[in-house]
Short mmCIF file of C-alpha atoms in Angstrom, two decimals:
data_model
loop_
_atom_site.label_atom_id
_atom_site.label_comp_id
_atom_site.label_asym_id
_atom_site.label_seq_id
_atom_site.Cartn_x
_atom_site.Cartn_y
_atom_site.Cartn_z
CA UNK A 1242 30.93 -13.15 -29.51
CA UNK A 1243 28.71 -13.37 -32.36
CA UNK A 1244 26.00 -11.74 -30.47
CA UNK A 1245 28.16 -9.29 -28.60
CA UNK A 1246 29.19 -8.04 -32.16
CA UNK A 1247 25.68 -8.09 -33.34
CA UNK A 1248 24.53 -6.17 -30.11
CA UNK A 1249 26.98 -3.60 -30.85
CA UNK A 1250 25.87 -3.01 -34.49
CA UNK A 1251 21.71 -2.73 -33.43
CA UNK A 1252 22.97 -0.23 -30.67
CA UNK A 1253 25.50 1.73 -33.02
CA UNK A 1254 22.54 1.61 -35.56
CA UNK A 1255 19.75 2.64 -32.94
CA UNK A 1256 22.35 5.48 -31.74
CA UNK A 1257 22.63 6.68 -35.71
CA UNK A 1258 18.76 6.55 -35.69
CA UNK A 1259 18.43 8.34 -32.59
CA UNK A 1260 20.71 11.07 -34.15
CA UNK A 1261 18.91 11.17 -37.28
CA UNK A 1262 15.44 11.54 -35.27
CA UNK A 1263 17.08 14.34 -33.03
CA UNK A 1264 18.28 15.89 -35.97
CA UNK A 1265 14.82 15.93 -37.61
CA UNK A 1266 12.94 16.78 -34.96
CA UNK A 1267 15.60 20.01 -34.92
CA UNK A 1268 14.83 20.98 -38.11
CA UNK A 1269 11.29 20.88 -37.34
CA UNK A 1270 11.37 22.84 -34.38
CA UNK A 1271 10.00 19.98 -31.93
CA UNK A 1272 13.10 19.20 -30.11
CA UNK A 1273 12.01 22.27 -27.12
CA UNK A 1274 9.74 19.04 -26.10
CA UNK A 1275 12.65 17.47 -25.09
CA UNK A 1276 13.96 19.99 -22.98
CA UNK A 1277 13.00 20.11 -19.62
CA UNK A 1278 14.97 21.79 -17.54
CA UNK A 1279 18.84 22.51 -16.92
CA UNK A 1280 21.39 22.11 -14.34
CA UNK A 1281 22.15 24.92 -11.63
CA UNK A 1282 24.14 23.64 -8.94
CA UNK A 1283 26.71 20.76 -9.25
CA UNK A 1284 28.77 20.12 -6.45
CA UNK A 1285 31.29 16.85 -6.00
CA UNK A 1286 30.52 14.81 -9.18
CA UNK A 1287 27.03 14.22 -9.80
CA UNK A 1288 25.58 12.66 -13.09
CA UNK A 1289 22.69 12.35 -15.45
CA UNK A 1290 21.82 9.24 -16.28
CA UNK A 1291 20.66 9.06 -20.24
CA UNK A 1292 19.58 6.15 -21.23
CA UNK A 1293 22.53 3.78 -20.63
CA UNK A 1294 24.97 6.72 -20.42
CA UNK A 1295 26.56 8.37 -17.31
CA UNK A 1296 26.77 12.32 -18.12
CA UNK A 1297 28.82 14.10 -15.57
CA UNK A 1298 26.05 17.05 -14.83
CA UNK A 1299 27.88 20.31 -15.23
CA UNK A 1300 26.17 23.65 -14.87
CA UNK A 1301 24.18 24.80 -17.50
CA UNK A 1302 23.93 21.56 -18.99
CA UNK A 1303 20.25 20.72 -20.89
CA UNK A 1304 18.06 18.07 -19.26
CA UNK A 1305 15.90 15.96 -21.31
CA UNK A 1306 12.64 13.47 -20.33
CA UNK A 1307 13.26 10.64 -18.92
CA UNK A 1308 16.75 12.07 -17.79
CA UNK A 1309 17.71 10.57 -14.09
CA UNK A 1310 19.82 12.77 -11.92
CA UNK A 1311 22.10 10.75 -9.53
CA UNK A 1312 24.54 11.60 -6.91
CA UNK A 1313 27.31 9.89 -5.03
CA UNK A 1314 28.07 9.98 -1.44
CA UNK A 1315 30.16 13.19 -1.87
CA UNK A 1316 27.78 15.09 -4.38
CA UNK A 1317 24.88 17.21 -4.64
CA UNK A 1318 22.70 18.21 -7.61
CA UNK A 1319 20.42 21.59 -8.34
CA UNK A 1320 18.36 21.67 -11.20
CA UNK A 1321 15.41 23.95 -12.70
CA UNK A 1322 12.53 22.78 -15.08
CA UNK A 1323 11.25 24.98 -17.79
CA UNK A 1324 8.18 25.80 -15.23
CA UNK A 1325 10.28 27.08 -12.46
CA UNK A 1326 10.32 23.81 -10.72
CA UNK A 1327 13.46 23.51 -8.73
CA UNK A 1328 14.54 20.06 -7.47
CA UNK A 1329 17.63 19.46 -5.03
CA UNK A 1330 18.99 16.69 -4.61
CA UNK A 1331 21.77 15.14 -1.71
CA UNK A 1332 24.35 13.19 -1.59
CA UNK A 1333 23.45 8.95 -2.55
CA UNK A 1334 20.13 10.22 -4.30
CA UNK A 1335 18.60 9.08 -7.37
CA UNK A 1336 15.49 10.73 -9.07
CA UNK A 1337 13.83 10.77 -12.88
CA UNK A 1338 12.31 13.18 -14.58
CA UNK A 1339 9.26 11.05 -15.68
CA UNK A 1340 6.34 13.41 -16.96
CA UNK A 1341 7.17 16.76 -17.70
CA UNK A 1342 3.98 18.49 -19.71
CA UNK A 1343 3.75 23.02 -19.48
CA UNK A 1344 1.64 24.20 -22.25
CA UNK A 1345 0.22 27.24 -20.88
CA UNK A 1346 -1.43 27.67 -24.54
CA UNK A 1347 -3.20 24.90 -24.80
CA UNK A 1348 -3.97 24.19 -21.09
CA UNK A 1349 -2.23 21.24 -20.68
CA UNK A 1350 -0.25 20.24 -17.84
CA UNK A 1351 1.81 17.26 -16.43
CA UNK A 1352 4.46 16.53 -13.80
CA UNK A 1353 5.74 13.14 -12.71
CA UNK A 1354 9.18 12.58 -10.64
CA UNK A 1355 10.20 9.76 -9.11
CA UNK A 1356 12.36 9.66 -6.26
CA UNK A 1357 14.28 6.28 -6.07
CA UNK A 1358 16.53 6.90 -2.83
CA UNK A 1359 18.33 9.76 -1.10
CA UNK A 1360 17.32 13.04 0.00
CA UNK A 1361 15.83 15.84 -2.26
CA UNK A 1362 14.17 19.15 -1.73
CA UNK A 1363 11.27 20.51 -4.41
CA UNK A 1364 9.92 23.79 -4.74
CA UNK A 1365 7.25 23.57 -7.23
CA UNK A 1366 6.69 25.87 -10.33
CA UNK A 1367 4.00 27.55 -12.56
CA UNK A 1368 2.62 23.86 -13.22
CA UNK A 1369 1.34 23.30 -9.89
CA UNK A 1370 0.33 27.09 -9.99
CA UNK A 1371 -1.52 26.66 -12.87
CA UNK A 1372 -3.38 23.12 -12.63
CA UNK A 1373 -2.40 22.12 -8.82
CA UNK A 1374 -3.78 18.62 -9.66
CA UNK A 1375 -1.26 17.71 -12.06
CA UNK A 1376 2.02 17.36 -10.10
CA UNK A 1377 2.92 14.15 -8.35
CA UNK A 1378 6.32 13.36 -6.51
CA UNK A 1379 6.48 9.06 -6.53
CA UNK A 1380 8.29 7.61 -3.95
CA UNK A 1381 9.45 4.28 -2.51
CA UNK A 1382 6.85 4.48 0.26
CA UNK A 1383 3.92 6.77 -1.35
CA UNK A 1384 3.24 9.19 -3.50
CA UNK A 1385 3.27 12.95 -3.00
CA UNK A 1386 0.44 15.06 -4.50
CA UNK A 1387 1.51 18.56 -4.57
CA UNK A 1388 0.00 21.76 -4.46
CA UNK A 1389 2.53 23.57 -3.59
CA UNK A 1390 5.30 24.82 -2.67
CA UNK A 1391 8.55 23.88 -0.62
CA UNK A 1392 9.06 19.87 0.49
CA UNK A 1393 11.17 17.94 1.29
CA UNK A 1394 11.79 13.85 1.71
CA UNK A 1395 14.44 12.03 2.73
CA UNK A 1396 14.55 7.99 1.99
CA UNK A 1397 15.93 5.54 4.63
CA UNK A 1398 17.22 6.24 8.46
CA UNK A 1399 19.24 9.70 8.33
CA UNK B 247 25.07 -21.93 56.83
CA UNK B 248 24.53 -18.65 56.19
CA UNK B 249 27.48 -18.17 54.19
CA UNK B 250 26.78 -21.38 52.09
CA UNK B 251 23.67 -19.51 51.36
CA UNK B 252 25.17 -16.50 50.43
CA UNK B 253 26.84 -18.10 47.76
CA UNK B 254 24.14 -20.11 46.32
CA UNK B 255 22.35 -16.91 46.28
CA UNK B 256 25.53 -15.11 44.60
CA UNK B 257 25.93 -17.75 42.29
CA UNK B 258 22.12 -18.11 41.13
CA UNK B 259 22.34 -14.28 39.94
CA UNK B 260 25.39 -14.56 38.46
CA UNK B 261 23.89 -17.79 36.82
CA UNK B 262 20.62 -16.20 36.07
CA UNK B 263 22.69 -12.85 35.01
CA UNK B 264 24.62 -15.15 32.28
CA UNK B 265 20.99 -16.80 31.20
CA UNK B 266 20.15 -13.87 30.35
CA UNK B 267 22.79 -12.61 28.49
CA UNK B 268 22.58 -15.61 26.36
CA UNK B 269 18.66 -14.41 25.74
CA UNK B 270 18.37 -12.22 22.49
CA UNK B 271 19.06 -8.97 23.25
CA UNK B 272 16.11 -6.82 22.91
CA UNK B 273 16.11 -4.86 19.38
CA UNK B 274 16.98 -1.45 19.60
CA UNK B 275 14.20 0.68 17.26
CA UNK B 276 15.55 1.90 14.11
CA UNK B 277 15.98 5.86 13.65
CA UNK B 278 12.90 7.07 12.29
CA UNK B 279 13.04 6.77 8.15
CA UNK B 280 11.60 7.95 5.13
CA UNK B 281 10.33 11.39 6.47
CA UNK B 282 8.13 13.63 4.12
CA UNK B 283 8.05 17.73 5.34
CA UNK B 284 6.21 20.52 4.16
CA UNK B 285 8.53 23.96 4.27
CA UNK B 286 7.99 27.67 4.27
CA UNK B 287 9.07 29.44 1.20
CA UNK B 288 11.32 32.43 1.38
CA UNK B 289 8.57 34.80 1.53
CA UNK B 290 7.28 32.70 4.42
CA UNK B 291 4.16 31.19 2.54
CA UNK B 292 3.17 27.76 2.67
CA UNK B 293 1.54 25.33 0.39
CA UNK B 294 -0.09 21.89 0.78
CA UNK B 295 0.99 17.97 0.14
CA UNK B 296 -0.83 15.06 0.42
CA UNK B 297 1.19 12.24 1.14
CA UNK B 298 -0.35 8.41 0.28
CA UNK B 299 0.32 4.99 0.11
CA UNK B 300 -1.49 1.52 -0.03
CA UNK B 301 -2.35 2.01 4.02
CA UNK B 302 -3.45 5.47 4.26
CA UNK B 303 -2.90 9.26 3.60
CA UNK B 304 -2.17 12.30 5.00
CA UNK B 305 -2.27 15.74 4.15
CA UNK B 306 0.47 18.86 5.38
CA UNK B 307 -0.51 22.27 5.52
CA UNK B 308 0.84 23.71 8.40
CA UNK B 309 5.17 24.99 7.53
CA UNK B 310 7.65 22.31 9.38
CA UNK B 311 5.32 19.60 9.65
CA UNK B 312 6.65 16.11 8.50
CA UNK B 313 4.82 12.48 8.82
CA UNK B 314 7.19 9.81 8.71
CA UNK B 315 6.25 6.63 6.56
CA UNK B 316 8.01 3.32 7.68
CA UNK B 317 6.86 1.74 4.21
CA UNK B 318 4.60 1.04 1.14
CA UNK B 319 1.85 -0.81 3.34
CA UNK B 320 2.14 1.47 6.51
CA UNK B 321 0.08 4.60 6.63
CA UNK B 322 2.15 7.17 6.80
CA UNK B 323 2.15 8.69 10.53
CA UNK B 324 0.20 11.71 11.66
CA UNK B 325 1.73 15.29 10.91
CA UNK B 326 3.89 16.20 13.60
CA UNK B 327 5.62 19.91 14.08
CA UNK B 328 9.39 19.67 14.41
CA UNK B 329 11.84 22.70 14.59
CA UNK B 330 14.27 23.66 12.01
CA UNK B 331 17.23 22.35 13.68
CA UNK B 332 15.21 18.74 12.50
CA UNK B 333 14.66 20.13 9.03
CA UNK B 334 18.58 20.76 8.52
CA UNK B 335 19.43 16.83 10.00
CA UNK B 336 17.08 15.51 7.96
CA UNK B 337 16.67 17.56 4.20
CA UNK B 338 19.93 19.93 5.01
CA UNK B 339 22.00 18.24 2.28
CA UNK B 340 19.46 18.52 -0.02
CA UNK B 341 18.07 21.95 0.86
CA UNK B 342 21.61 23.81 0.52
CA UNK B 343 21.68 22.54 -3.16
CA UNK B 344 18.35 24.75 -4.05
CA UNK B 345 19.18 26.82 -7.23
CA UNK B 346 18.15 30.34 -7.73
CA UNK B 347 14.16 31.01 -8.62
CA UNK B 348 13.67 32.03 -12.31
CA UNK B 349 13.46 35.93 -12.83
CA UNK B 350 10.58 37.51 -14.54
CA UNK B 351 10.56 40.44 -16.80
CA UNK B 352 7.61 42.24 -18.62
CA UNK B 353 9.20 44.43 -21.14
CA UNK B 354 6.34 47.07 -22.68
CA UNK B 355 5.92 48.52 -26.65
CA UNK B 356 4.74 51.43 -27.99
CA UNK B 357 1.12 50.85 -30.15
CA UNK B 358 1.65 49.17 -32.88
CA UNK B 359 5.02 49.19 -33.08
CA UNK B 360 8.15 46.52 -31.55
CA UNK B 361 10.18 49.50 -30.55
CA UNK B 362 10.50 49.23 -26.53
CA UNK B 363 8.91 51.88 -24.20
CA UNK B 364 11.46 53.99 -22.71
CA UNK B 365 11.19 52.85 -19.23
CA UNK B 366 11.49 48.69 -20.73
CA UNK B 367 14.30 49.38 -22.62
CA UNK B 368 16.48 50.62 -18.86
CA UNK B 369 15.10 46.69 -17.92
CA UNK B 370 17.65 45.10 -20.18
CA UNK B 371 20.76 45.44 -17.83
CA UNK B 372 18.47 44.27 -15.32
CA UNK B 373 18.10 41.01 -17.56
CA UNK B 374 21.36 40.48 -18.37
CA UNK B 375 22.37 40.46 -14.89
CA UNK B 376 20.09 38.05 -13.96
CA UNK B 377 21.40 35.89 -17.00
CA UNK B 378 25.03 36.84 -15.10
CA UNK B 379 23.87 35.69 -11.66
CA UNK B 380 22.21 32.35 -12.78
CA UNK B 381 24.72 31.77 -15.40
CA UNK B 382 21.45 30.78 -17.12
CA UNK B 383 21.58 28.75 -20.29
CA UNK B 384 17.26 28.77 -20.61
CA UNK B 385 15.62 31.88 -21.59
CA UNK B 386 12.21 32.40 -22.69
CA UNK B 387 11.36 34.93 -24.48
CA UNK B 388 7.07 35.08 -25.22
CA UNK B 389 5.67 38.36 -27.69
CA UNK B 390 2.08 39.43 -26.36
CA UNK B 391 -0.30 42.11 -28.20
CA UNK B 392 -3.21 43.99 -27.53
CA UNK B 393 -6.77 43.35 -28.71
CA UNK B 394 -6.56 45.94 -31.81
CA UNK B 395 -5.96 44.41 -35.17
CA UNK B 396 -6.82 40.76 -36.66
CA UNK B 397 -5.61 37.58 -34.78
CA UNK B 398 -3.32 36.96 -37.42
CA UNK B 399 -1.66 40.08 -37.49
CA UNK B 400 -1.36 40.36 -33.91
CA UNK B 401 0.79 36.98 -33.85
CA UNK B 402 3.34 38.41 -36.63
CA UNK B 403 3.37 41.47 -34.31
CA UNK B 404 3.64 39.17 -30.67
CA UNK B 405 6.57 37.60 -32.98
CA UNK B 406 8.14 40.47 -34.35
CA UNK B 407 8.03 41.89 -30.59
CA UNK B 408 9.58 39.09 -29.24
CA UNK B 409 12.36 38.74 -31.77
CA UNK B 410 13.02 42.34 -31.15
CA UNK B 411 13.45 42.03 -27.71
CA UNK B 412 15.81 38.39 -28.20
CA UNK B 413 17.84 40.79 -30.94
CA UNK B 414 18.39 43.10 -27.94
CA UNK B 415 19.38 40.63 -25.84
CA UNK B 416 21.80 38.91 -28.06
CA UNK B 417 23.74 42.35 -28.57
CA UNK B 418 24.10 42.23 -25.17
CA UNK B 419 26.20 39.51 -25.41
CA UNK B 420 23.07 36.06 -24.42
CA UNK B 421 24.43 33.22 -26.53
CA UNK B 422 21.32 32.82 -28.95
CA UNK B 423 21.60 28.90 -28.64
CA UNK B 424 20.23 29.51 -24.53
CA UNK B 425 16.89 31.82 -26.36
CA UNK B 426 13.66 30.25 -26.95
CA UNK B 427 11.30 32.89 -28.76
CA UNK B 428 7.43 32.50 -29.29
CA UNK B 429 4.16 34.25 -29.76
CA UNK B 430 0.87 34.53 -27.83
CA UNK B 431 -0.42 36.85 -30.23
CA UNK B 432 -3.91 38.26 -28.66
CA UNK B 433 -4.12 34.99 -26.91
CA UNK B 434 -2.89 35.46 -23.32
CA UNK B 435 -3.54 38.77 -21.83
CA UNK B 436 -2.42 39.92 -18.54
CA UNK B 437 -5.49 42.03 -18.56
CA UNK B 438 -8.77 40.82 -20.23
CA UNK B 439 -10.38 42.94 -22.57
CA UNK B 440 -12.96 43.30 -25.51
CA UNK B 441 -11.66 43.10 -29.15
CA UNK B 442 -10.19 46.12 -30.56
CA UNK B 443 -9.05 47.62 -26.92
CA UNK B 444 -6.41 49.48 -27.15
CA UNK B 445 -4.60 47.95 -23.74
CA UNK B 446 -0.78 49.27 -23.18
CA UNK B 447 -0.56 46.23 -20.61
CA UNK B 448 -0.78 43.70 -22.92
CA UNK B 449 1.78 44.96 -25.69
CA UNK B 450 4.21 43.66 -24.15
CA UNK B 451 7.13 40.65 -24.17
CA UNK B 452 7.77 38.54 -20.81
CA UNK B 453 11.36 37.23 -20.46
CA UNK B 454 12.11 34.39 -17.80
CA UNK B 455 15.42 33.71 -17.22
CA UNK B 456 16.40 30.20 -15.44
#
């Protein structure tokens, strides 16, 4: 009990910190790092996965690194990065946003996904166009180096 | 006789038949998994993938190919055509979930100056309905200058351009929490040129709506 309690307060504290940074980083203009990509298409219920939160993934909504999008047997899931990457994503799917680097400016590029299960669909954007070494889709069974454009991959017997 | 030996020969298959019943039955292959396929784009062009694990690689370049990979320490199986009825089983789920492409815009300024050409400024309803269509909540909104003028000048005007052009867009009625605005300054031409060339190209703002 003891512990629970004292579990709680680190994570209500950590959450208060994590505010605070996002706050700060706000106020100094960095949080656009943080924001990858949003959400296009939401069909059935499908989530992002924060950290140890469950978001319900609505259109429109902001998608951060290190975000997971996940679907259920009945739901699908569209999203867009900030490069024009679009990922699709079917029903019983699970995939991460790992690496997500597009600084045309300084030349630096960087994109890392990582397909779990399911089915999903990529059509890659001005990172690949731009550095086509730097995009890599990670799966179960391999790993996908892209360069370019439209792919697909489905996990398990369909 | 001959009917005793019928029998013994009627009951030795039915016998045998049983015998092997009781045998394990033979395992039935499991549908093909984990299937990796390169796709045309709209336009019909087609890019390239390498797929690779732990056992081998391969590499896709040719539109509706797909190599099937049984699992981390298999090589993944040689590219293999298949017709777009396959592509739908397989990826159809995932492939009628595909948002919209972004939409580009390159909005163009008079010399100097953040006021909009003439023909740029009739671009805005164009942007706005893209916004509309996509419901987009991620706009970007980059200012761009010529060569003439100081570095440093150039990036207050790229700024000033841009701002101009996010002003605009806000009148219009774009929530200003789904604008990002920055400047290029001189730094990232479409069209390469000397310093201190006057290049109409390059004044300009590009706006990318997601």
């Amino acid at each position: 009990m003891l512990k629970l309690g004292a579990m709680r307060a680190i994570i209500g504290l950590s959450r208060g910190l994590a505010l605070g940074l996002l706050m700060l980083a706000c106020l100094s203009g960095s949080a656009q790092d943080a924001f990858v990509g949003s959400v296009k298409i939401s069909t059935g219920q499908p989530q992002v996965i924060r950290g140890s939160e469950a978001i319900p993934a609505t259109p429109g909504m902001r998608l951060q690194l290190k975000d997971s999008l996940r679907t259920g047997p009945e739901s699908r899931i569209g999203v867009i990065l900030r490069d024009g990457t679009r990922i699709s994503l079917g029903p019983d799917s699970e995939l991460a946003l790992e690496t997500f680097l597009f600084e045309p400016g300084k030349g630096e590029f960087g994109l890392l996904l990582k397909l779990f299960r399911g089915v999903a669909a990529f059509i890659s954007g001005k990172i690949v166009e731009l550095s086509p070494d730097s995009a890599t889709v990670d799966t179960p069974v391999g790993i996908i180096g892209l360069r370019g454009t439209k792919f697909a991959v489905a996990l398990g017997a369909r | 006789m001959t009917r005793l030996a019928t029998i013994v020969i009627l009951l030795s298959l039915v016998l045998g038949g049983c015998g092997a019943k009781q045998a394990p039955a033979p395992t039935i292959a499991p549908p093909p998994a984990n299937a990796i396929a390169l796709l045309p784009e709209d336009d019909g062009s087609v890019g390239r993938i390498a797929v690779s694990n732990q056992a081998g690689a391969v590499t896709l370049e040719a539109p509706n190919t797909i190599t099937l990979v049984a699992a981390i320490d298999v090589a993944p199986a040689a590219p293999a055509q298949v017709d777009p009825a396959e592509i739908t089983r397989r990826f159809g789920t995932a492939l009628d979930a595909m948002p919209a492409a972004q939409a580009e815009f390159v909005l163009y300024f008079d010399l100097g100056d953040d006021r909009l050409t003439a023909q740029s400024q009739a671009l805005v309803s164009s942007i706005m309905e893209a916004v509309a269509q996509r419901q987009s909540t991620d706009v970007s909104i980059s200012g761009h200058t010529d060569t003439t003028g100081t570095m440093s000048s150039n990036y207050q005007l790229a700024l000033r351009r841009a701002e101009r052009v996010a002003e605009i867009l806000v009148a219009q009625g774009l929530a200003a929490t789904s604008l990002s605005v920055e400047s290029h300054g001189e730094g990232n031409p479409l069209v390469r040129t000397a310093d201190g060339v006057e290049e109409p190209r390059n004044r300009r703002v590009e706006v990318t709506v997601r």
